[in-house]
Short mmCIF file of C-alpha atoms in Angstrom, two decimals:
data_model
loop_
_atom_site.label_atom_id
_atom_site.label_comp_id
_atom_site.label_asym_id
_atom_site.label_seq_id
_atom_site.Cartn_x
_atom_site.Cartn_y
_atom_site.Cartn_z
CA ASP Y 1 -9.74 -2.12 -14.47
CA GLY Y 2 -7.59 -4.52 -12.49
CA GLY Y 3 -7.24 -3.31 -9.08
CA ILE Y 4 -8.59 -3.55 -4.88
CA THR Y 5 -11.68 -2.04 -3.29
CA GLN Y 6 -11.90 -1.46 0.34
CA SER Y 7 -15.46 -0.98 1.36
CA PRO Y 8 -16.57 0.76 3.53
CA LYS Y 9 -14.71 4.55 2.82
CA TYR Y 10 -16.04 5.44 6.69
CA LEU Y 11 -16.76 3.07 9.54
CA PHE Y 12 -17.99 3.85 12.77
CA ARG Y 13 -17.82 1.44 15.81
CA LYS Y 14 -19.64 0.85 18.99
CA GLU Y 15 -18.15 0.41 22.26
CA GLY Y 16 -17.93 -3.63 22.75
CA GLN Y 17 -18.90 -3.82 18.86
CA ASN Y 18 -16.67 -6.13 16.27
CA VAL Y 19 -16.50 -5.07 13.09
CA THR Y 20 -15.65 -5.94 9.93
CA LEU Y 21 -13.34 -4.12 7.04
CA SER Y 22 -13.94 -5.57 2.90
CA CYS Y 23 -11.15 -6.10 1.12
CA GLU Y 24 -11.34 -7.25 -2.85
CA GLN Y 25 -8.87 -7.62 -5.36
CA ASN Y 26 -8.84 -7.88 -8.84
CA LEU Y 27 -5.34 -8.47 -9.67
CA ASN Y 28 -4.78 -12.09 -9.00
CA HIS Y 29 -2.55 -11.26 -7.01
CA ASP Y 30 -0.78 -13.97 -4.18
CA ALA Y 31 -0.15 -11.53 -1.08
CA MET Y 32 -2.61 -8.89 0.54
CA TYR Y 33 -1.42 -7.50 3.15
CA TRP Y 34 -3.37 -4.95 5.62
CA TYR Y 35 -1.99 -1.63 7.05
CA ARG Y 36 -3.12 0.42 10.79
CA GLN Y 37 -1.90 4.46 9.42
CA ASP Y 38 -2.26 7.10 12.33
CA PRO Y 39 -1.50 10.71 11.88
CA GLY Y 40 3.23 11.05 12.47
CA GLN Y 41 3.13 7.05 12.09
CA GLY Y 42 3.03 5.98 9.01
CA LEU Y 43 1.18 2.55 8.40
CA ARG Y 44 2.20 -0.38 10.76
CA LEU Y 45 1.41 -3.80 10.22
CA ILE Y 46 -1.58 -5.66 11.59
CA TYR Y 47 -1.17 -8.97 9.67
CA TYR Y 48 -0.48 -10.71 5.86
CA SER Y 49 -1.61 -13.35 4.00
CA GLN Y 50 0.62 -14.92 1.46
CA ILE Y 51 -1.16 -17.72 0.17
CA VAL Y 52 -5.00 -19.07 0.46
CA ASN Y 53 -5.95 -19.81 4.02
CA ASP Y 54 -2.79 -19.34 5.62
CA PHE Y 55 -1.69 -15.84 7.61
CA GLN Y 56 0.44 -14.58 9.08
CA LYS Y 57 1.08 -11.23 12.84
CA GLY Y 58 2.47 -8.38 11.06
CA ASP Y 59 3.75 -5.63 13.65
CA ILE Y 60 0.56 -4.77 15.48
CA ALA Y 61 -1.64 -7.83 15.00
CA GLU Y 62 -4.04 -7.81 18.89
CA GLY Y 63 -7.28 -7.11 18.49
CA TYR Y 64 -7.51 -8.05 14.79
CA SER Y 65 -8.55 -11.13 12.65
CA VAL Y 66 -7.79 -11.97 9.80
CA SER Y 67 -9.86 -15.14 7.44
CA ARG Y 68 -7.75 -15.62 3.65
CA GLU Y 69 -10.55 -18.59 2.70
CA LYS Y 70 -10.55 -16.79 -1.06
CA LYS Y 71 -7.58 -15.61 -2.97
CA GLU Y 72 -9.45 -12.91 -3.57
CA SER Y 73 -10.32 -11.37 -0.21
CA PHE Y 74 -8.27 -10.53 3.16
CA PRO Y 75 -11.39 -9.54 5.64
CA LEU Y 76 -9.69 -7.66 8.56
CA THR Y 77 -12.19 -7.84 11.27
CA VAL Y 78 -11.76 -5.02 14.42
CA THR Y 79 -12.45 -6.80 17.47
CA SER Y 80 -13.75 -5.54 20.97
CA ALA Y 81 -10.57 -6.22 22.20
CA GLN Y 82 -9.01 -2.92 20.55
CA LYS Y 83 -9.01 -0.63 21.84
CA ASN Y 84 -7.82 2.72 19.95
CA PRO Y 85 -9.18 1.66 17.11
CA THR Y 86 -9.98 4.70 15.82
CA ALA Y 87 -8.02 4.77 12.47
CA PHE Y 88 -7.16 4.52 8.08
CA TYR Y 89 -6.59 1.39 7.26
CA LEU Y 90 -5.19 0.50 4.55
CA CYS Y 91 -5.22 -2.74 2.06
CA ALA Y 92 -2.45 -3.22 0.20
CA SER Y 93 -1.76 -6.87 -2.97
CA SER Y 94 1.02 -8.38 -4.71
CA SER Y 95 2.02 -10.71 -6.26
CA GLY Y 96 4.84 -11.58 -4.03
CA LEU Y 97 7.06 -9.19 -2.65
CA GLY Y 98 11.42 -9.04 -2.77
CA GLN Y 99 10.81 -10.37 -7.28
CA SER Y 100 12.51 -6.92 -8.89
CA ASN Y 101 9.48 -6.37 -9.79
CA GLU Y 102 7.03 -6.55 -7.22
CA LYS Y 103 5.18 -3.39 -5.59
CA LEU Y 104 2.60 -3.45 -3.61
CA PHE Y 105 -0.84 -2.40 -5.23
CA PHE Y 106 -2.97 -0.17 -2.68
CA GLY Y 107 -6.83 -0.21 -1.79
CA SER Y 108 -8.08 3.71 -0.70
CA GLY Y 109 -8.60 3.03 2.81
CA THR Y 110 -11.60 2.72 4.79
CA GLN Y 111 -11.89 5.89 7.88
CA LEU Y 112 -12.85 3.54 12.04
CA SER Y 113 -13.74 5.43 14.29
CA VAL Y 114 -15.41 5.20 17.63
CA LEU Y 115 -18.76 5.97 18.09
CA ALA O 1 15.28 -3.65 14.23
CA GLN O 2 15.20 -3.42 11.70
CA SER O 3 13.69 0.64 10.34
CA VAL O 4 12.68 3.92 8.69
CA THR O 5 13.51 7.30 9.23
CA GLN O 6 12.13 10.09 8.13
CA PRO O 7 13.15 13.16 10.27
CA ASP O 8 11.24 16.18 8.71
CA ILE O 9 7.62 15.40 9.70
CA HIS O 10 6.84 18.79 7.70
CA ILE O 11 7.55 20.24 4.56
CA THR O 12 7.18 23.46 2.65
CA VAL O 13 9.20 24.92 -0.50
CA SER O 14 7.30 27.28 -3.36
CA GLU O 15 6.44 26.27 -6.54
CA GLY O 16 9.05 25.67 -9.36
CA ALA O 17 11.30 25.36 -6.32
CA SER O 18 13.37 22.15 -6.14
CA LEU O 19 12.74 19.48 -2.95
CA GLU O 20 14.94 16.19 -1.56
CA LEU O 21 12.83 14.75 1.10
CA ARG O 22 15.56 12.82 2.96
CA CYS O 23 14.98 9.17 4.25
CA ASN O 24 17.89 6.84 6.31
CA TYR O 25 17.49 3.20 6.79
CA SER O 26 18.28 1.12 9.23
CA TYR O 27 18.72 -2.56 7.21
CA GLY O 28 21.90 -5.47 7.12
CA ALA O 29 21.53 -6.34 3.93
CA THR O 30 21.05 -4.30 0.87
CA PRO O 31 17.81 -3.33 1.25
CA TYR O 32 14.95 -2.74 -1.33
CA LEU O 33 13.93 0.71 -1.15
CA PHE O 34 10.31 2.37 -2.32
CA TRP O 35 9.07 5.83 -1.97
CA TYR O 36 5.40 6.20 -2.45
CA VAL O 37 2.96 9.68 -2.20
CA GLN O 38 -0.41 9.85 -0.80
CA SER O 39 -2.67 12.49 -1.42
CA PRO O 40 -5.15 12.38 2.08
CA GLY O 41 -8.06 10.18 1.84
CA GLN O 42 -6.57 7.48 -0.15
CA GLY O 43 -3.51 4.32 -0.63
CA LEU O 44 -0.82 5.14 -1.84
CA GLN O 45 0.64 5.53 -4.89
CA LEU O 46 4.36 4.00 -6.07
CA LEU O 47 6.76 6.52 -6.79
CA LEU O 48 9.62 4.76 -7.44
CA LYS O 49 11.80 2.22 -6.11
CA TYR O 50 15.16 0.34 -5.89
CA PHE O 51 16.35 -3.12 -6.22
CA SER O 52 19.61 -3.41 -6.84
CA GLY O 53 22.27 -1.52 -10.06
CA ASP O 54 22.27 2.06 -11.21
CA THR O 55 22.28 4.37 -7.13
CA LEU O 56 20.05 6.52 -8.58
CA VAL O 57 16.44 6.32 -9.30
CA GLN O 58 13.89 7.55 -12.17
CA GLY O 59 9.87 7.52 -10.96
CA ILE O 60 6.86 8.94 -12.14
CA LYS O 61 5.89 12.46 -12.36
CA GLY O 62 10.26 13.70 -12.23
CA PHE O 63 11.57 12.83 -8.42
CA GLU O 64 14.18 9.96 -8.38
CA ALA O 65 15.93 9.05 -6.07
CA GLU O 66 19.81 8.24 -5.12
CA PHE O 67 20.51 5.03 -3.37
CA LYS O 68 23.92 5.71 -0.98
CA ARG O 69 25.14 3.29 1.00
CA SER O 70 27.34 5.12 2.99
CA GLN O 71 24.71 6.86 4.59
CA SER O 72 21.82 4.72 4.34
CA SER O 73 20.47 6.58 2.52
CA PHE O 74 17.81 6.64 -0.12
CA ASN O 75 16.81 10.24 -0.18
CA LEU O 76 14.14 11.69 -2.83
CA ARG O 77 14.45 14.47 -5.14
CA LYS O 78 12.78 16.52 -7.99
CA PRO O 79 14.13 19.41 -9.53
CA SER O 80 11.25 21.63 -9.98
CA VAL O 81 8.02 20.93 -7.91
CA HIS O 82 4.62 21.22 -8.92
CA TRP O 83 1.86 22.79 -6.92
CA SER O 84 -0.11 19.41 -7.55
CA ASP O 85 3.28 17.66 -5.64
CA ALA O 86 1.50 18.42 -2.60
CA ALA O 87 0.63 15.18 -0.53
CA GLU O 88 2.24 13.27 1.72
CA TYR O 89 5.09 10.99 1.34
CA PHE O 90 6.56 7.96 2.49
CA CYS O 91 10.08 5.67 1.98
CA ALA O 92 9.99 1.96 3.36
CA VAL O 93 12.69 -0.89 3.75
CA GLU O 94 11.57 -4.23 2.43
CA TYR O 95 12.94 -7.42 4.89
CA GLY O 96 11.74 -10.96 4.43
CA ASN O 97 8.37 -10.23 2.99
CA LYS O 98 7.15 -6.94 4.23
CA LEU O 99 7.16 -3.61 3.94
CA VAL O 100 8.33 -1.24 7.10
CA PHE O 101 7.23 2.25 6.68
CA GLY O 102 8.74 5.51 7.85
CA ALA O 103 6.96 7.93 9.61
CA GLY O 104 6.15 10.08 6.26
CA THR O 105 6.56 13.58 5.50
CA ILE O 106 3.76 16.07 4.48
CA LEU O 107 4.91 18.48 1.79
CA ARG O 108 2.78 21.17 0.68
CA VAL O 109 4.00 23.57 -1.68
CA LYS O 110 3.93 27.50 -1.96
CA SER O 111 2.62 29.46 -4.86
#
């Protein structure tokens, strides 16, 4: 079945540690996105990539980094510079927004907590 | 800046009653509008979308939404709520190559 897989489901970070969240899709989508979700704040865009080897900052990119070496994969690293990393992280993909039949497909999320 | 407002943080309705979730947006051009639903600990599922044409849009699970340009609104409705509809609902507007989401409305259904 086609879809988006995020792993792990739960992740714990120690002070000063970098952690990487995995996102893999087999939908052959060009565009991939990372969102952060905090209670009562909806989803905020961290980074997005519309094509392999290219990505752009979203609204809250500070303290995060990404790579897009393969079409199927868009890992997110939460660095030690992110002082408040506890949140639910959602990855999404689409074949390209702005088209009349387009929509985002979401993964099931990763809950990151600080020890 | 583009924004989406969902004025109700929580809504509680009785099973079988009608539902309306409010959404207002701020966007200069004709927007692409979406409603998503999220169950706890899960990703988001698209309920419906509006791009152009008929302002009343039908979605999955018996939901519909009406685009009102004069009010900058895209309210979600369902005539009869089921207990399984309890979830968090997000309105979103697309601009450029990004979606901007509202803060969400948590729907509780009482029997």
